[in-house]
CSV table of C-alpha atoms in Angstrom, one decimal:
chain,number,residue,atom,x,y,z
U,6,UNK,CA,22.6,-97.1,-0.8
U,7,UNK,CA,22.2,-93.4,-0.9
U,8,UNK,CA,22.1,-91.7,-4.4
U,9,UNK,CA,24.2,-88.5,-4.9
U,10,UNK,CA,22.6,-85.5,-6.7
U,11,UNK,CA,24.2,-84.7,-10.1
U,12,UNK,CA,26.2,-81.4,-10.3
U,13,UNK,CA,27.6,-79.2,-13.2
U,14,UNK,CA,26.2,-78.4,-16.7
U,15,UNK,CA,24.9,-80.7,-19.4
U,16,UNK,CA,26.5,-80.8,-22.8
U,17,UNK,CA,23.5,-79.1,-24.3
U,18,UNK,CA,23.8,-76.2,-21.9
U,19,UNK,CA,27.5,-75.8,-22.8
U,20,UNK,CA,26.8,-75.8,-26.5
U,21,UNK,CA,24.1,-73.2,-26.1
U,22,UNK,CA,26.5,-71.0,-24.0
U,23,UNK,CA,29.2,-71.4,-26.6
U,24,UNK,CA,26.9,-70.5,-29.4
U,25,UNK,CA,25.7,-67.4,-27.5
U,26,UNK,CA,29.3,-66.4,-26.9
U,27,UNK,CA,30.3,-66.9,-30.5
U,28,UNK,CA,27.3,-64.8,-31.6
U,29,UNK,CA,28.2,-61.9,-29.2
U,30,UNK,CA,31.9,-62.1,-30.3
U,31,UNK,CA,31.0,-62.0,-34.0
U,32,UNK,CA,28.6,-59.1,-33.4
U,33,UNK,CA,31.4,-57.2,-31.6
U,34,UNK,CA,33.9,-57.9,-34.4
U,35,UNK,CA,31.4,-56.8,-37.0
U,36,UNK,CA,30.9,-53.5,-35.2
U,37,UNK,CA,34.6,-53.0,-34.9
U,38,UNK,CA,35.1,-53.7,-38.6
U,39,UNK,CA,32.2,-51.5,-39.5
U,40,UNK,CA,33.5,-48.6,-37.3
U,41,UNK,CA,37.0,-49.1,-38.8
U,42,UNK,CA,35.6,-48.9,-42.3
U,43,UNK,CA,33.6,-45.8,-41.5
U,44,UNK,CA,36.6,-44.2,-39.9
U,45,UNK,CA,38.8,-45.0,-43.0
U,46,UNK,CA,36.1,-43.5,-45.2
U,47,UNK,CA,35.8,-40.4,-43.1
U,48,UNK,CA,39.6,-40.0,-42.9
U,49,UNK,CA,39.9,-40.4,-46.6
U,50,UNK,CA,37.3,-37.7,-47.3
U,51,UNK,CA,39.0,-35.4,-44.8
U,52,UNK,CA,42.3,-35.9,-46.5
U,53,UNK,CA,40.7,-35.1,-49.9
U,54,UNK,CA,39.0,-32.0,-48.5
U,55,UNK,CA,42.3,-30.8,-47.0
U,56,UNK,CA,44.1,-31.4,-50.2
U,57,UNK,CA,41.5,-29.5,-52.2
U,58,UNK,CA,41.5,-26.6,-49.8
U,59,UNK,CA,45.3,-26.3,-49.7
U,60,UNK,CA,45.6,-26.8,-53.5
U,61,UNK,CA,43.0,-24.2,-54.4
U,62,UNK,CA,44.4,-21.7,-51.9
U,63,UNK,CA,48.0,-22.0,-53.2
U,64,UNK,CA,46.9,-22.0,-56.9
U,65,UNK,CA,44.6,-19.0,-56.3
U,66,UNK,CA,47.3,-17.0,-54.6
U,67,UNK,CA,49.6,-17.3,-57.6
U,68,UNK,CA,46.9,-16.8,-60.2
U,69,UNK,CA,45.4,-13.7,-58.6
U,70,UNK,CA,48.9,-12.0,-58.7
U,71,UNK,CA,49.8,-13.1,-62.2
U,72,UNK,CA,51.4,-10.2,-64.1
U,73,UNK,CA,51.3,-8.0,-61.0
U,74,UNK,CA,54.0,-5.3,-60.3
U,75,UNK,CA,54.1,-2.3,-58.2
U,76,UNK,CA,54.0,0.1,-61.1
U,77,UNK,CA,50.8,-1.2,-62.6
U,78,UNK,CA,50.5,-1.3,-66.4
U,79,UNK,CA,53.7,0.5,-67.5
U,80,UNK,CA,53.5,2.1,-70.9
U,81,UNK,CA,56.6,0.4,-72.2
U,82,UNK,CA,58.2,-3.0,-71.3
U,83,UNK,CA,61.7,-4.1,-72.3
U,84,UNK,CA,63.4,-7.5,-71.5
U,85,UNK,CA,67.2,-7.2,-71.7
U,86,UNK,CA,68.0,-10.8,-70.7
U,87,UNK,CA,70.1,-12.9,-73.1
U,88,UNK,CA,67.9,-14.9,-75.4
U,89,UNK,CA,64.8,-14.7,-73.2
U,90,UNK,CA,62.7,-16.8,-75.6
U,91,UNK,CA,65.0,-19.8,-74.9
U,92,UNK,CA,63.8,-20.3,-71.4
U,93,UNK,CA,60.1,-20.3,-70.3
U,94,UNK,CA,61.0,-18.5,-67.1
U,95,UNK,CA,62.8,-15.6,-68.7
U,96,UNK,CA,60.3,-14.8,-71.4
U,97,UNK,CA,57.8,-12.3,-70.1
U,98,UNK,CA,54.4,-13.2,-71.3
U,99,UNK,CA,52.2,-10.7,-69.5
U,100,UNK,CA,52.0,-13.0,-66.4
U,101,UNK,CA,49.9,-15.9,-67.4
U,102,UNK,CA,50.1,-18.8,-69.9
U,103,UNK,CA,48.1,-22.0,-69.9
U,104,UNK,CA,48.7,-25.4,-71.6
U,105,UNK,CA,46.1,-28.0,-72.4
U,106,UNK,CA,46.4,-31.7,-71.7
U,107,UNK,CA,48.0,-32.4,-75.1
U,108,UNK,CA,50.2,-29.2,-75.3
U,109,UNK,CA,53.9,-29.6,-74.4
U,110,UNK,CA,55.4,-27.3,-71.8
U,111,UNK,CA,59.2,-27.0,-71.4
U,112,UNK,CA,59.0,-26.6,-67.6
U,113,UNK,CA,57.3,-29.9,-67.1
U,114,UNK,CA,57.8,-32.4,-70.0
U,115,UNK,CA,55.5,-35.4,-70.4
U,116,UNK,CA,56.8,-38.7,-69.1
U,117,UNK,CA,56.5,-41.5,-66.6
U,118,UNK,CA,59.5,-40.7,-64.4
U,119,UNK,CA,59.1,-39.1,-61.0
U,120,UNK,CA,58.4,-35.4,-61.3
U,121,UNK,CA,57.4,-35.6,-65.0
U,122,UNK,CA,54.0,-34.3,-66.1
U,123,UNK,CA,51.1,-36.7,-66.6
U,124,UNK,CA,49.8,-36.8,-70.2
U,125,UNK,CA,46.3,-35.4,-70.5
U,126,UNK,CA,46.6,-32.9,-67.6
U,127,UNK,CA,46.8,-29.2,-67.9
U,128,UNK,CA,49.7,-26.9,-66.8
U,129,UNK,CA,49.8,-23.3,-65.9
U,130,UNK,CA,52.7,-20.8,-66.0
U,131,UNK,CA,52.6,-17.7,-63.9
U,132,UNK,CA,55.0,-14.7,-63.8
U,133,UNK,CA,54.7,-11.9,-61.2
U,134,UNK,CA,56.9,-9.7,-59.0
U,135,UNK,CA,57.7,-10.5,-55.4
U,136,UNK,CA,56.0,-9.0,-52.4
U,137,UNK,CA,58.9,-6.8,-51.3
U,138,UNK,CA,59.1,-3.8,-53.7
U,139,UNK,CA,62.1,-1.5,-53.1
U,140,UNK,CA,62.4,2.2,-53.7
U,141,UNK,CA,65.2,3.4,-55.9
U,142,UNK,CA,67.0,6.5,-54.5
U,143,UNK,CA,69.6,6.8,-57.3
U,144,UNK,CA,70.5,5.1,-60.6
U,145,UNK,CA,74.1,5.4,-62.0
U,146,UNK,CA,74.0,4.4,-65.6
U,147,UNK,CA,77.8,4.6,-66.0
U,148,UNK,CA,78.3,1.9,-63.4
U,149,UNK,CA,75.0,0.2,-64.0
U,150,UNK,CA,74.1,0.5,-60.3
U,151,UNK,CA,70.7,1.0,-58.7
U,152,UNK,CA,70.8,2.3,-55.1
U,153,UNK,CA,67.9,1.6,-52.8
U,154,UNK,CA,66.5,3.5,-49.8
U,155,UNK,CA,66.7,2.6,-47.0
U,156,UNK,CA,68.4,-0.7,-48.0
U,157,UNK,CA,68.4,-3.6,-50.4
U,158,UNK,CA,66.3,-6.2,-48.6
U,159,UNK,CA,65.1,-8.4,-51.5
U,160,UNK,CA,67.6,-8.6,-54.5
U,161,UNK,CA,70.6,-11.0,-54.6
U,162,UNK,CA,73.2,-11.7,-57.2
U,163,UNK,CA,71.6,-13.9,-59.9
U,164,UNK,CA,68.0,-12.8,-59.2
U,165,UNK,CA,65.8,-11.8,-62.1
U,166,UNK,CA,64.3,-8.4,-61.4
U,167,UNK,CA,62.0,-5.7,-62.8
U,168,UNK,CA,62.6,-2.0,-62.2
U,169,UNK,CA,59.8,0.4,-63.3
U,170,UNK,CA,58.3,3.8,-63.1
U,171,UNK,CA,55.1,5.4,-64.4
U,172,UNK,CA,56.3,5.1,-68.1
U,173,UNK,CA,58.6,2.1,-68.4
U,174,UNK,CA,59.4,-1.3,-66.9
U,175,UNK,CA,62.7,-3.2,-67.5
U,176,UNK,CA,63.4,-6.9,-66.9
U,177,UNK,CA,67.0,-7.8,-66.1
U,178,UNK,CA,69.3,-10.0,-64.1
U,179,UNK,CA,71.0,-8.7,-61.0
U,180,UNK,CA,74.8,-9.2,-61.7
U,181,UNK,CA,75.9,-7.9,-58.3
U,182,UNK,CA,74.3,-6.9,-55.0
U,183,UNK,CA,75.1,-5.7,-51.6
U,184,UNK,CA,73.1,-4.2,-48.6
U,185,UNK,CA,72.1,-1.0,-50.5
U,186,UNK,CA,72.7,-1.6,-54.2
U,187,UNK,CA,72.1,-3.9,-57.2
U,188,UNK,CA,74.0,-4.0,-60.5
U,189,UNK,CA,72.8,-4.7,-64.1
U,190,UNK,CA,76.0,-5.3,-66.2
U,191,UNK,CA,76.0,-7.7,-69.1
U,192,UNK,CA,77.5,-10.6,-67.1
U,193,UNK,CA,75.9,-13.6,-65.5
U,194,UNK,CA,73.8,-16.5,-66.7
U,195,UNK,CA,71.5,-16.2,-68.5
U,196,UNK,CA,72.8,-12.6,-68.1
U,197,UNK,CA,71.9,-9.3,-69.7
U,198,UNK,CA,72.4,-8.7,-73.4
U,199,UNK,CA,73.3,-5.1,-72.7
U,200,UNK,CA,74.1,-2.8,-69.9
U,201,UNK,CA,71.3,-0.3,-70.8
U,202,UNK,CA,67.8,-0.7,-69.5
U,203,UNK,CA,66.1,1.6,-72.1
U,204,UNK,CA,63.2,0.6,-74.2
U,205,UNK,CA,63.6,-0.6,-77.8
U,206,UNK,CA,61.5,-2.9,-79.9
U,207,UNK,CA,63.1,-5.3,-80.4
U,208,UNK,CA,65.5,-4.8,-77.4
U,209,UNK,CA,68.9,-3.2,-78.2
U,210,UNK,CA,71.4,-6.0,-77.4
U,211,UNK,CA,74.5,-4.0,-78.2
U,212,UNK,CA,77.1,-3.8,-75.4
U,213,UNK,CA,75.7,-0.5,-74.1
U,214,UNK,CA,72.2,-0.9,-75.4
U,215,UNK,CA,69.7,2.0,-74.8
U,216,UNK,CA,70.8,4.1,-71.8
U,217,UNK,CA,67.9,5.0,-69.5
U,218,UNK,CA,68.1,6.4,-66.0
U,219,UNK,CA,65.4,5.6,-63.5
U,220,UNK,CA,64.7,8.6,-61.3
U,221,UNK,CA,64.3,8.5,-57.6
U,222,UNK,CA,61.2,6.8,-56.4
U,223,UNK,CA,61.2,4.2,-59.1
U,224,UNK,CA,60.5,0.7,-57.8
U,225,UNK,CA,62.5,-2.5,-58.2
U,226,UNK,CA,61.2,-6.0,-57.4
U,227,UNK,CA,62.3,-9.6,-57.8
U,228,UNK,CA,60.6,-11.5,-60.6
U,229,UNK,CA,59.0,-14.8,-59.7
U,230,UNK,CA,58.4,-17.3,-62.5
U,231,UNK,CA,56.6,-20.6,-61.6
U,232,UNK,CA,54.4,-23.3,-63.0
U,233,UNK,CA,51.8,-25.8,-61.7
U,234,UNK,CA,51.2,-29.2,-63.1
U,235,UNK,CA,50.3,-32.8,-62.1
U,236,UNK,CA,53.2,-35.2,-62.2
U,237,UNK,CA,54.2,-38.7,-61.3
U,238,UNK,CA,55.6,-39.1,-57.7
U,239,UNK,CA,57.2,-42.5,-58.2
U,240,UNK,CA,55.2,-44.2,-55.4
U,241,UNK,CA,53.2,-47.4,-55.9
U,242,UNK,CA,51.9,-48.2,-52.4
U,243,UNK,CA,50.0,-45.0,-52.2
U,244,UNK,CA,48.5,-42.7,-54.9
U,245,UNK,CA,51.0,-42.3,-57.8
U,246,UNK,CA,50.3,-38.7,-58.8
U,247,UNK,CA,50.8,-35.4,-57.0
U,248,UNK,CA,50.4,-31.6,-57.7
U,249,UNK,CA,53.8,-30.1,-58.4
U,250,UNK,CA,55.2,-26.5,-58.5
U,251,UNK,CA,58.3,-25.8,-60.5
U,252,UNK,CA,60.3,-22.6,-60.3
U,253,UNK,CA,63.9,-21.4,-60.8
U,254,UNK,CA,65.8,-21.1,-57.5
U,255,UNK,CA,68.9,-19.0,-56.8
U,256,UNK,CA,71.8,-21.0,-55.5
U,257,UNK,CA,74.7,-18.7,-54.8
U,258,UNK,CA,74.0,-16.7,-57.9
U,259,UNK,CA,73.1,-19.6,-60.2
U,260,UNK,CA,69.5,-20.1,-61.3
U,261,UNK,CA,68.3,-23.7,-61.8
U,262,UNK,CA,64.8,-25.2,-62.0
U,263,UNK,CA,63.5,-27.1,-59.0
U,264,UNK,CA,60.2,-29.1,-59.1
U,265,UNK,CA,58.6,-29.5,-55.7
U,266,UNK,CA,55.9,-32.0,-54.8
U,267,UNK,CA,53.2,-29.9,-53.1
U,268,UNK,CA,50.1,-32.1,-52.6
U,269,UNK,CA,49.9,-35.9,-53.0
U,270,UNK,CA,46.7,-37.5,-54.2
U,271,UNK,CA,45.9,-35.0,-57.0
U,272,UNK,CA,45.5,-37.2,-60.1
U,273,UNK,CA,44.3,-34.6,-62.6
U,274,UNK,CA,44.3,-30.8,-63.1
U,275,UNK,CA,42.1,-29.2,-65.8
U,276,UNK,CA,42.0,-25.5,-66.5
U,277,UNK,CA,39.6,-23.3,-68.5
U,278,UNK,CA,39.9,-19.5,-69.1
U,279,UNK,CA,37.5,-16.5,-69.2
U,280,UNK,CA,38.6,-14.0,-71.8
U,281,UNK,CA,37.7,-10.4,-71.7
U,282,UNK,CA,34.5,-9.7,-73.7
U,283,UNK,CA,33.2,-13.2,-73.4
U,284,UNK,CA,30.9,-15.0,-70.9
U,285,UNK,CA,32.0,-18.7,-71.3
U,286,UNK,CA,35.2,-20.4,-70.1
U,287,UNK,CA,37.3,-21.9,-72.9
U,288,UNK,CA,40.2,-24.3,-73.1
U,289,UNK,CA,43.8,-23.2,-73.4
U,290,UNK,CA,43.9,-24.0,-77.1
U,291,UNK,CA,41.1,-21.6,-77.8
U,292,UNK,CA,42.8,-18.6,-76.1
U,293,UNK,CA,44.5,-16.3,-78.7
U,294,UNK,CA,45.5,-13.4,-76.4
U,295,UNK,CA,46.7,-14.4,-72.9
U,296,UNK,CA,46.8,-10.8,-71.9
U,297,UNK,CA,43.0,-10.7,-72.2
U,298,UNK,CA,42.4,-13.6,-69.8
U,299,UNK,CA,40.4,-12.4,-66.7
U,300,UNK,CA,39.8,-15.6,-64.8
U,301,UNK,CA,40.8,-19.2,-64.5
U,302,UNK,CA,38.5,-22.1,-63.7
U,303,UNK,CA,40.3,-24.9,-61.8
U,304,UNK,CA,39.2,-28.5,-61.6
U,305,UNK,CA,41.1,-30.9,-59.4
U,306,UNK,CA,40.5,-34.7,-59.3
U,307,UNK,CA,41.8,-36.0,-55.9
U,308,UNK,CA,42.2,-39.5,-54.7
U,309,UNK,CA,42.4,-40.7,-51.2
U,310,UNK,CA,46.2,-40.2,-50.6
U,311,UNK,CA,46.9,-43.3,-48.6
U,312,UNK,CA,45.4,-45.7,-51.1
U,313,UNK,CA,47.0,-47.0,-54.3
U,314,UNK,CA,45.7,-45.5,-57.5
U,315,UNK,CA,44.8,-49.0,-58.7
U,316,UNK,CA,42.7,-49.8,-55.6
U,317,UNK,CA,39.0,-50.4,-56.6
U,318,UNK,CA,37.7,-49.1,-53.3
U,319,UNK,CA,39.6,-45.8,-53.2
U,320,UNK,CA,37.7,-42.6,-52.6
U,321,UNK,CA,37.9,-40.0,-55.4
U,322,UNK,CA,36.3,-36.6,-55.6
U,323,UNK,CA,36.2,-33.9,-58.4
U,324,UNK,CA,36.2,-30.2,-57.2
U,325,UNK,CA,36.0,-26.9,-59.0
U,326,UNK,CA,37.1,-23.4,-58.1
U,327,UNK,CA,37.2,-20.1,-60.0
U,328,UNK,CA,39.9,-17.4,-59.6
U,329,UNK,CA,40.0,-13.9,-61.1
U,330,UNK,CA,43.1,-12.0,-61.9
U,331,UNK,CA,43.3,-8.9,-59.6
U,332,UNK,CA,45.3,-6.7,-61.8
U,333,UNK,CA,43.0,-7.2,-64.8
U,334,UNK,CA,39.7,-6.5,-63.2
U,335,UNK,CA,38.4,-3.0,-63.7
């Protein structure tokens, strides 16, 4: 009888091949997971850097222009709005006011609801004029009408505005507007306490007030009041805090506060201030004259936006930036 040669693979050979295959597969999976982790880390850092760059740029733009108007430092300033001290965005404060982590701010009350300020974080209020100054060609004090040349391109009914010349600046609410004019009667909300724009200390809030006529070539600008703070965004699957900006918005002549979420992932904002005549930055509680502040040091703590704030492996960075106020630098 003729014997047949054995064909195929032995069990040992199959087990060795299987082991080698499992080793190669495991190595490949490990590389994929490692690359994925590296990608996630890089992506998280990129998002943090992007948030820091955007946040610092937006904050710096507002801070640099704090208190800015096209007339510079007018000799006299009068606010003829009704009860200006009752609303933070109608009370002219020279352009800048900071609040420490334990100081209450009416524009962003402390709380845990979405949009409310996180306790222990700073807040910053800025007041400035808009970027479209308009030249006054005539001012009729009898009809409380400012006429602009060549046209009224910036002021609408309900806007807060400043009109100024080399000697005086007046803050008022526009009570009527068209393509060439703006009115300043004592109507509207909050409205003006008088029809006159003349200087008095305290302001003359009689019906006619102090009559003052702005000559041709005076300048009128829209007033912009705003504030920055860190608030709760109401999310739990991603970071639960964001950088917010709150400002009054004009809706068909009615002003109301609107808080906008600007950058997610910002979990803390801390501010210090450089006061004229000093060399060290101090906290808001140590500033006694906000008109003497020359610079602001910003510190942002930013989490990886796509990770929950409770995640132990989240990426977090602390970044610092310094901004000087343009109109206060000699």
